[in-house]
mmCIF file of C-alpha atoms in Angstrom:
data_model
loop_
_atom_site.group_PDB
_atom_site.id
_atom_site.type_symbol
_atom_site.label_atom_id
_atom_site.label_comp_id
_atom_site.label_asym_id
_atom_site.label_seq_id
_atom_site.Cartn_x
_atom_site.Cartn_y
_atom_site.Cartn_z
ATOM 1 C CA MET A 1 61.185 5.681 -26.014
ATOM 2 C CA THR A 2 63.495 2.963 -26.981
ATOM 3 C CA CYS A 3 67.473 2.889 -28.073
ATOM 4 C CA ILE A 4 68.096 0.795 -31.335
ATOM 5 C CA GLY A 5 71.771 1.334 -32.765
ATOM 6 C CA ASP A 6 71.590 4.362 -34.514
ATOM 7 C CA ASP A 7 68.073 4.780 -34.609
ATOM 8 C CA LEU A 8 65.228 6.033 -31.443
ATOM 9 C CA LEU A 9 61.512 4.662 -31.075
ATOM 10 C CA LEU A 10 58.345 5.973 -30.105
ATOM 11 C CA ASN A 11 56.423 3.984 -27.939
ATOM 12 C CA ALA A 12 53.207 5.849 -27.499
ATOM 13 C CA ALA A 13 49.326 4.622 -27.315
ATOM 14 C CA SER A 14 47.116 7.293 -29.044
ATOM 15 C CA ASP A 15 43.524 7.561 -28.425
ATOM 16 C CA LEU A 16 43.185 8.931 -31.362
ATOM 17 C CA ALA A 17 40.530 6.958 -33.287
ATOM 18 C CA GLU A 18 38.287 6.612 -30.105
ATOM 19 C CA ALA A 19 38.592 10.464 -29.994
ATOM 20 C CA ASN A 20 37.521 9.889 -33.497
ATOM 21 C CA ARG A 21 34.799 7.843 -32.653
ATOM 22 C CA ALA A 22 33.603 10.621 -29.554
ATOM 23 C CA SER A 23 34.112 13.435 -32.251
ATOM 24 C CA ASN A 24 31.121 11.770 -34.434
ATOM 25 C CA LEU A 25 28.784 10.873 -32.033
ATOM 26 C CA ALA A 26 28.792 14.397 -31.357
ATOM 27 C CA LEU A 27 28.913 15.998 -34.432
ATOM 28 C CA ASN A 28 25.975 13.412 -34.948
ATOM 29 C CA GLY A 29 23.692 14.773 -32.514
ATOM 30 C CA GLU A 30 24.723 11.786 -29.964
ATOM 31 C CA PRO A 31 25.647 13.122 -26.264
ATOM 32 C CA LEU A 32 28.896 12.273 -24.559
ATOM 33 C CA THR A 33 29.801 10.538 -21.236
ATOM 34 C CA LEU A 34 32.747 12.208 -18.749
ATOM 35 C CA GLU A 35 35.203 9.867 -20.078
ATOM 36 C CA GLN A 36 34.728 11.328 -23.740
ATOM 37 C CA ILE A 37 34.489 14.645 -22.577
ATOM 38 C CA GLN A 38 37.974 14.275 -21.001
ATOM 39 C CA LEU A 39 39.626 12.378 -23.848
ATOM 40 C CA LEU A 40 38.485 15.367 -26.219
ATOM 41 C CA SER A 41 40.034 17.671 -23.504
ATOM 42 C CA GLN A 42 43.487 16.918 -24.851
ATOM 43 C CA ASP A 43 45.995 17.818 -27.879
ATOM 44 C CA ILE A 44 47.261 14.795 -29.887
ATOM 45 C CA LEU A 45 51.440 15.346 -29.321
ATOM 46 C CA PRO A 46 50.657 18.445 -26.856
ATOM 47 C CA GLY A 47 54.236 19.865 -27.139
ATOM 48 C CA TRP A 48 54.942 18.457 -30.564
ATOM 49 C CA HIS A 49 55.490 21.564 -32.722
ATOM 50 C CA ASP A 50 57.654 19.792 -35.937
ATOM 51 C CA ASP A 51 56.298 20.987 -39.175
ATOM 52 C CA TRP A 52 54.815 17.174 -40.085
ATOM 53 C CA ILE A 53 52.405 17.277 -37.105
ATOM 54 C CA LEU A 54 51.420 21.012 -36.859
ATOM 55 C CA LEU A 55 48.487 20.381 -39.733
ATOM 56 C CA ALA A 56 47.181 17.089 -37.971
ATOM 57 C CA HIS A 57 47.713 19.385 -34.487
ATOM 58 C CA GLU A 58 45.332 21.675 -36.232
ATOM 59 C CA ALA A 59 42.864 19.819 -37.457
ATOM 60 C CA PHE A 60 42.040 17.822 -34.890
ATOM 61 C CA ARG A 61 42.193 21.236 -32.294
ATOM 62 C CA LEU A 62 39.014 22.058 -34.942
ATOM 63 C CA LEU A 63 37.682 18.756 -34.672
ATOM 64 C CA ARG A 64 37.312 18.102 -31.197
ATOM 65 C CA VAL A 65 36.262 21.829 -30.402
ATOM 66 C CA GLN A 66 33.369 21.885 -33.080
ATOM 67 C CA ALA A 67 33.010 18.336 -31.273
ATOM 68 C CA LEU A 68 32.290 19.551 -27.656
ATOM 69 C CA GLU A 69 30.579 22.822 -28.512
ATOM 70 C CA ALA A 70 27.836 20.183 -30.599
ATOM 71 C CA ALA A 71 27.949 17.322 -27.656
ATOM 72 C CA CYS A 72 27.126 20.931 -25.295
ATOM 73 C CA ARG A 73 24.157 21.691 -27.543
ATOM 74 C CA THR A 74 22.715 17.855 -27.375
ATOM 75 C CA MET A 75 23.081 17.768 -23.818
ATOM 76 C CA ILE A 76 21.357 21.268 -22.953
ATOM 77 C CA ALA A 77 18.410 19.770 -24.898
ATOM 78 C CA ARG A 78 18.492 15.998 -23.285
ATOM 79 C CA GLY A 79 19.158 18.314 -20.020
ATOM 80 C CA SER A 80 22.247 16.469 -18.821
ATOM 81 C CA LEU A 81 23.517 20.203 -17.874
ATOM 82 C CA ALA A 82 27.187 18.849 -15.297
ATOM 83 C CA LEU A 83 27.988 17.341 -18.968
ATOM 84 C CA ALA A 84 26.565 19.913 -21.370
ATOM 85 C CA THR A 85 28.681 22.769 -19.114
ATOM 86 C CA GLN A 86 32.055 20.183 -18.398
ATOM 87 C CA ALA A 87 31.753 20.095 -22.396
ATOM 88 C CA ALA A 88 31.730 23.977 -23.111
ATOM 89 C CA ALA A 89 34.398 24.385 -20.424
ATOM 90 C CA ALA A 90 37.502 21.960 -22.509
ATOM 91 C CA ALA A 91 36.133 23.636 -25.479
ATOM 92 C CA PHE A 92 36.723 27.021 -24.541
ATOM 93 C CA ALA A 93 38.768 26.654 -22.766
ATOM 94 C CA ALA A 94 41.285 24.804 -25.926
ATOM 95 C CA GLU A 95 40.255 27.955 -27.696
ATOM 96 C CA PRO A 96 39.794 31.212 -25.565
ATOM 97 C CA LEU A 97 39.099 33.784 -28.206
ATOM 98 C CA ARG A 98 36.596 31.222 -29.551
ATOM 99 C CA GLU A 99 33.149 32.929 -29.377
ATOM 100 C CA SER A 100 30.771 29.538 -29.693
ATOM 101 C CA ALA A 101 33.141 27.778 -27.249
ATOM 102 C CA ALA A 102 32.130 30.524 -24.914
ATOM 103 C CA ALA A 103 28.479 31.146 -26.058
ATOM 104 C CA ALA A 104 27.868 27.223 -25.477
ATOM 105 C CA LEU A 105 29.572 27.298 -22.036
ATOM 106 C CA ILE A 106 27.553 30.560 -21.750
ATOM 107 C CA ASP A 107 24.497 28.679 -22.725
ATOM 108 C CA ALA A 108 24.928 25.872 -20.456
ATOM 109 C CA HIS A 109 25.782 27.608 -17.240
ATOM 110 C CA LEU A 110 22.498 29.864 -17.803
ATOM 111 C CA ALA A 111 20.386 26.142 -17.860
ATOM 112 C CA GLN A 112 21.727 25.422 -14.935
ATOM 113 C CA HIS A 113 20.515 28.817 -13.665
ATOM 114 C CA ASN A 114 23.816 29.878 -12.954
ATOM 115 C CA ARG A 115 24.093 33.967 -13.897
ATOM 116 C CA TYR A 116 27.023 34.607 -12.021
ATOM 117 C CA GLN A 117 28.920 32.241 -14.030
ATOM 118 C CA ALA A 118 27.521 32.881 -17.691
ATOM 119 C CA VAL A 119 28.486 36.619 -16.744
ATOM 120 C CA GLN A 120 31.964 35.723 -15.586
ATOM 121 C CA CYS A 121 32.564 33.405 -18.671
ATOM 122 C CA PHE A 122 31.598 36.741 -20.936
ATOM 123 C CA ARG A 123 33.559 39.027 -19.329
ATOM 124 C CA GLU A 124 36.746 36.486 -19.751
ATOM 125 C CA LEU A 125 35.821 36.615 -23.177
ATOM 126 C CA ALA A 126 35.401 40.112 -23.401
ATOM 127 C CA LYS A 127 38.862 40.907 -21.864
ATOM 128 C CA ARG A 128 40.807 37.769 -23.709
ATOM 129 C CA LEU A 129 38.819 39.225 -27.716
ATOM 130 C CA SER A 130 40.420 42.842 -26.158
ATOM 131 C CA LEU A 131 43.556 42.012 -25.793
ATOM 132 C CA GLU A 132 44.559 39.657 -28.237
ATOM 133 C CA LEU A 133 42.388 41.329 -31.070
ATOM 134 C CA GLY A 134 40.874 45.156 -30.724
ATOM 135 C CA VAL A 135 37.499 43.640 -30.621
ATOM 136 C CA ASP A 136 34.489 42.856 -28.992
ATOM 137 C CA PRO A 137 32.428 39.772 -28.705
ATOM 138 C CA ASP A 138 29.942 39.497 -31.015
ATOM 139 C CA PRO A 139 27.556 41.779 -30.619
ATOM 140 C CA CYS A 140 23.841 38.749 -30.570
ATOM 141 C CA LEU A 141 25.866 37.460 -27.133
ATOM 142 C CA ALA A 142 26.319 40.246 -25.826
ATOM 143 C CA GLU A 143 22.604 41.213 -26.417
ATOM 144 C CA ARG A 144 22.141 37.690 -24.653
ATOM 145 C CA LEU A 145 23.676 38.516 -21.084
ATOM 146 C CA ASN A 146 22.075 42.673 -21.383
ATOM 147 C CA VAL A 147 19.398 41.924 -19.262
ATOM 148 C CA LEU A 148 21.419 39.985 -16.266
ATOM 149 C CA SER A 149 24.219 42.791 -16.210
ATOM 150 C CA PRO A 150 23.867 45.872 -17.521
ATOM 151 C CA GLN A 151 26.599 47.427 -16.121
ATOM 152 C CA ARG A 152 29.526 45.553 -18.243
#
């Protein structure tokens, strides 16, 4: 920040344009690089809760989570499983109550034959949904894991 007279100027670089480009790629079925996944793992202006930024902040959060989920699915289909897991983990971290983000992460773990991590992800989602909303995960998601862990 710079002070000029009574004015306070913010000197901030933004990667929003690049994040929007990465989101567009992912939503159009293109894989992402690790750097793009990391870029989409960050909120814009984190910690700012001023009214003027809230709508833009939430719109970008939704866009980046949807893009990360789409990237995960694309990269699973292409066999880029490590990047798929990174994308899904970033989506789930951004929205820990979002069942589609958890489903993407579970699918990525299962594609890598990591059943333990898939079940752990499901259990974490179930715990959070129960505590926050008093609901169980979608029965379809639970059914996908019943074969792996019948005693949850």
